C-alpha positions as a LaTeX table, in Angstrom:
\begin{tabular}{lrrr}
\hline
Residue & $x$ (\AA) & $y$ (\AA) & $z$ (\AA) \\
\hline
Unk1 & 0.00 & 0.00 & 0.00 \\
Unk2 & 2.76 & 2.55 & 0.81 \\
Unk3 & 4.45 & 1.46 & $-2.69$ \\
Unk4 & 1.63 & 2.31 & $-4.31$ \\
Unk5 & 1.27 & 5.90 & $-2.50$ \\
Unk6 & 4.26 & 6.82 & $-3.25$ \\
Unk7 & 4.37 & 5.97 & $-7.06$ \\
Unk8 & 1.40 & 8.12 & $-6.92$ \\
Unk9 & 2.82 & 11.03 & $-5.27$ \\
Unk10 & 5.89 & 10.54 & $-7.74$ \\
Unk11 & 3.38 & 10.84 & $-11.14$ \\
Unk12 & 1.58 & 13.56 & $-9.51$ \\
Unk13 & 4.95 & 15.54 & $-8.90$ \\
Unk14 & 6.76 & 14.43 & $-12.24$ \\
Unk15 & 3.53 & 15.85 & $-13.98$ \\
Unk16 & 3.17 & 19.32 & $-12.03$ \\
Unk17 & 6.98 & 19.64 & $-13.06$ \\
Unk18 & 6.34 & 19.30 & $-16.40$ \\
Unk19 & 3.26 & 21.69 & $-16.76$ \\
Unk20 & 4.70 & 24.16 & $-15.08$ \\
Unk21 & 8.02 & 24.12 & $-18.00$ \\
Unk22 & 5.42 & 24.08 & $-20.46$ \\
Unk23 & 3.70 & 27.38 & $-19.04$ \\
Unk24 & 6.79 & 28.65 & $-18.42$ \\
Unk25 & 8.01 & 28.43 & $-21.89$ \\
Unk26 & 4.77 & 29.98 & $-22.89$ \\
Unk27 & 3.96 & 32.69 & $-20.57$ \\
Unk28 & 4.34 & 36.43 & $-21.63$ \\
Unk29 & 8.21 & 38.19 & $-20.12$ \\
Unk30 & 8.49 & 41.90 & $-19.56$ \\
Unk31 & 11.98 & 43.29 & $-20.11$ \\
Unk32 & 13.73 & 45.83 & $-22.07$ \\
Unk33 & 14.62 & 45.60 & $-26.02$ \\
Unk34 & 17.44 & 47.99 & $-27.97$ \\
Unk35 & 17.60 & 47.67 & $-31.88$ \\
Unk36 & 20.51 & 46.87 & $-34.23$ \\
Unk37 & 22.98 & 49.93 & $-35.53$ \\
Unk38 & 23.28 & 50.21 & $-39.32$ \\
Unk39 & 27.07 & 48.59 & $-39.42$ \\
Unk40 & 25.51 & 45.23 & $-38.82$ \\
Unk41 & 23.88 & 45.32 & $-42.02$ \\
Unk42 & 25.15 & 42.43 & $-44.28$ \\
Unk43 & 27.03 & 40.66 & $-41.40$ \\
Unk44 & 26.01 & 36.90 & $-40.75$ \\
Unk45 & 23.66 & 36.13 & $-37.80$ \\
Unk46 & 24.55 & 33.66 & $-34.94$ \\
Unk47 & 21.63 & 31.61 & $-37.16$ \\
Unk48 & 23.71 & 31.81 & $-40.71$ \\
Unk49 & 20.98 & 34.14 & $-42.00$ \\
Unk50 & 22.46 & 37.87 & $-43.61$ \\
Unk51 & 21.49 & 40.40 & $-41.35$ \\
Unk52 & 19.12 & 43.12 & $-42.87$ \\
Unk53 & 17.82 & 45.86 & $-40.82$ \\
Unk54 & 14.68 & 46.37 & $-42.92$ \\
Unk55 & 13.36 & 43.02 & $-41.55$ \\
Unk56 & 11.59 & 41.96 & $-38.54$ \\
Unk57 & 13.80 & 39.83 & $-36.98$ \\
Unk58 & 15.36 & 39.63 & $-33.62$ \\
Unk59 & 18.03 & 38.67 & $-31.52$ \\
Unk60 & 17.40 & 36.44 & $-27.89$ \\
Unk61 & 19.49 & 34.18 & $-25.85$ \\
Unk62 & 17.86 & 31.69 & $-25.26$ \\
Unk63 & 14.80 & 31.24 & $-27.54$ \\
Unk64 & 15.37 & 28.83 & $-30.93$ \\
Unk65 & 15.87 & 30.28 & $-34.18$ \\
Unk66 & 12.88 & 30.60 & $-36.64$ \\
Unk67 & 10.75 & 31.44 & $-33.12$ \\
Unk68 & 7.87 & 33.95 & $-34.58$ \\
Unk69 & 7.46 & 36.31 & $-30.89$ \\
Unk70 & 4.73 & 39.01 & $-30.39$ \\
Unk71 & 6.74 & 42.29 & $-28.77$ \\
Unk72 & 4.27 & 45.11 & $-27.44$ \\
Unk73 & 5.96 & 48.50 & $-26.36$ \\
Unk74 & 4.80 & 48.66 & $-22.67$ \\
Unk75 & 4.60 & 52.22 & $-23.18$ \\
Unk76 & 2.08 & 52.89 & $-26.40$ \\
Unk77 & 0.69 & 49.16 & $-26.84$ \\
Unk78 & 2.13 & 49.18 & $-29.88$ \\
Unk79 & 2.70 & 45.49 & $-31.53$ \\
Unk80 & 4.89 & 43.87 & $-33.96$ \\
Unk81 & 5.70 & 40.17 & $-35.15$ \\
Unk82 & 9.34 & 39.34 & $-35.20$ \\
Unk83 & 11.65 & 36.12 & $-36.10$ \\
Unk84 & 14.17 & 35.63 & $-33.91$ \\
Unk85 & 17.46 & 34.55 & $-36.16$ \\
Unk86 & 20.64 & 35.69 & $-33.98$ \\
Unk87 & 21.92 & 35.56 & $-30.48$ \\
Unk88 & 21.94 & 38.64 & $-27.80$ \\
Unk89 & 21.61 & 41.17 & $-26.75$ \\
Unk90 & 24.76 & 40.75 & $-24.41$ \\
Unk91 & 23.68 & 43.18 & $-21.97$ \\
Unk92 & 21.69 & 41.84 & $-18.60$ \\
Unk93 & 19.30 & 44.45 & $-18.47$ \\
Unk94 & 17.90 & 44.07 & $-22.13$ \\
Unk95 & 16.01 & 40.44 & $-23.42$ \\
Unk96 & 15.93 & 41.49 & $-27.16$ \\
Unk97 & 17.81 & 42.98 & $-29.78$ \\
Unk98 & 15.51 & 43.87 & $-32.65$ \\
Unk99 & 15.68 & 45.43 & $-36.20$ \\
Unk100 & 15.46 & 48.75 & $-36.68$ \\
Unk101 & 12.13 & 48.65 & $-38.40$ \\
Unk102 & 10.92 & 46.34 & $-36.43$ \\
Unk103 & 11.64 & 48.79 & $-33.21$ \\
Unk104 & 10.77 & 51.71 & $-35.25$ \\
Unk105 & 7.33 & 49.81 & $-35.88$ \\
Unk106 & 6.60 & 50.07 & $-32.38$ \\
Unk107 & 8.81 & 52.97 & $-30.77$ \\
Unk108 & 10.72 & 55.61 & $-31.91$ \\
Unk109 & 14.56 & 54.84 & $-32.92$ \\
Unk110 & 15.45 & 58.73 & $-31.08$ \\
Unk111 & 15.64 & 56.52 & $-28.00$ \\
Unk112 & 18.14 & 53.63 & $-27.50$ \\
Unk113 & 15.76 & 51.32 & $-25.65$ \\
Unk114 & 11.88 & 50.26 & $-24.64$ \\
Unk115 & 9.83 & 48.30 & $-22.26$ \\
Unk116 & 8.37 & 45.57 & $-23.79$ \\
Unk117 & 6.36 & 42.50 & $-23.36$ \\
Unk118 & 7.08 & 39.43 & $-25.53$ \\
Unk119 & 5.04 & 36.20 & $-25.80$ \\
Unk120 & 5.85 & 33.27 & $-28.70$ \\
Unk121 & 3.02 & 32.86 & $-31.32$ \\
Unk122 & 2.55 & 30.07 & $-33.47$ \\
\hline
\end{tabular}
């Protein structure tokens, strides 16, 4: 009888463990994002992919290349749709490195940085 208890308690806990990765993965992250300068223009991305600052694409850590994310500026609900295809931003403070029209889409390129929201989409 105590076998079976704790097999039980072990499923229960090896299943709460998982669904909380899997809403982890999923849930929505505040943080900060910067953009790209101009010289990286034409340089190869930590992905293989040729930079190009007219795209919406994006730069994260941790997240897997070809990962479409929503980004909202926290400040004007602004929205935009970005692919993320390199690896940074290198600074602790700052979870994404975007294009410049992608960042221009949803905040204004005068200042170096935003607070954003960012959520993966399918």
């Amino acid at each position: 009888m105590k076998r079976l208890i704790l097999v039980i308690i072990m499923m229960i806990s090896t299943l709460g463990v998982y669904s909380f990765k899997m809403n982890a993965i999923d849930a929505k992250k505040t943080s900060y994002a910067s953009y790209y300068h101009d010289k990286f223009n034409g340089r190869k991305t930590a992905s293989g992919e040729i930079f190009d600052n007219a795209k919406f694409t994006a730069a994260n850590r941790t997240l897997p290349f070809g990962t479409n994310i929503k980004v909202t500026n926290l400040n004007n609900g602004k929205e935009v749709i970005v692919k993320i295809n390199d690896r940074g931003p290198y600074h602790s403070s700052r979870a994404l490195d975007m294009s410049k029209a992608a960042f221009d889409e949803i905040g204004d390129t005068d200042r170096g940085t935003i607070p954003v929201e960012y959520e993966i989409v399918d």
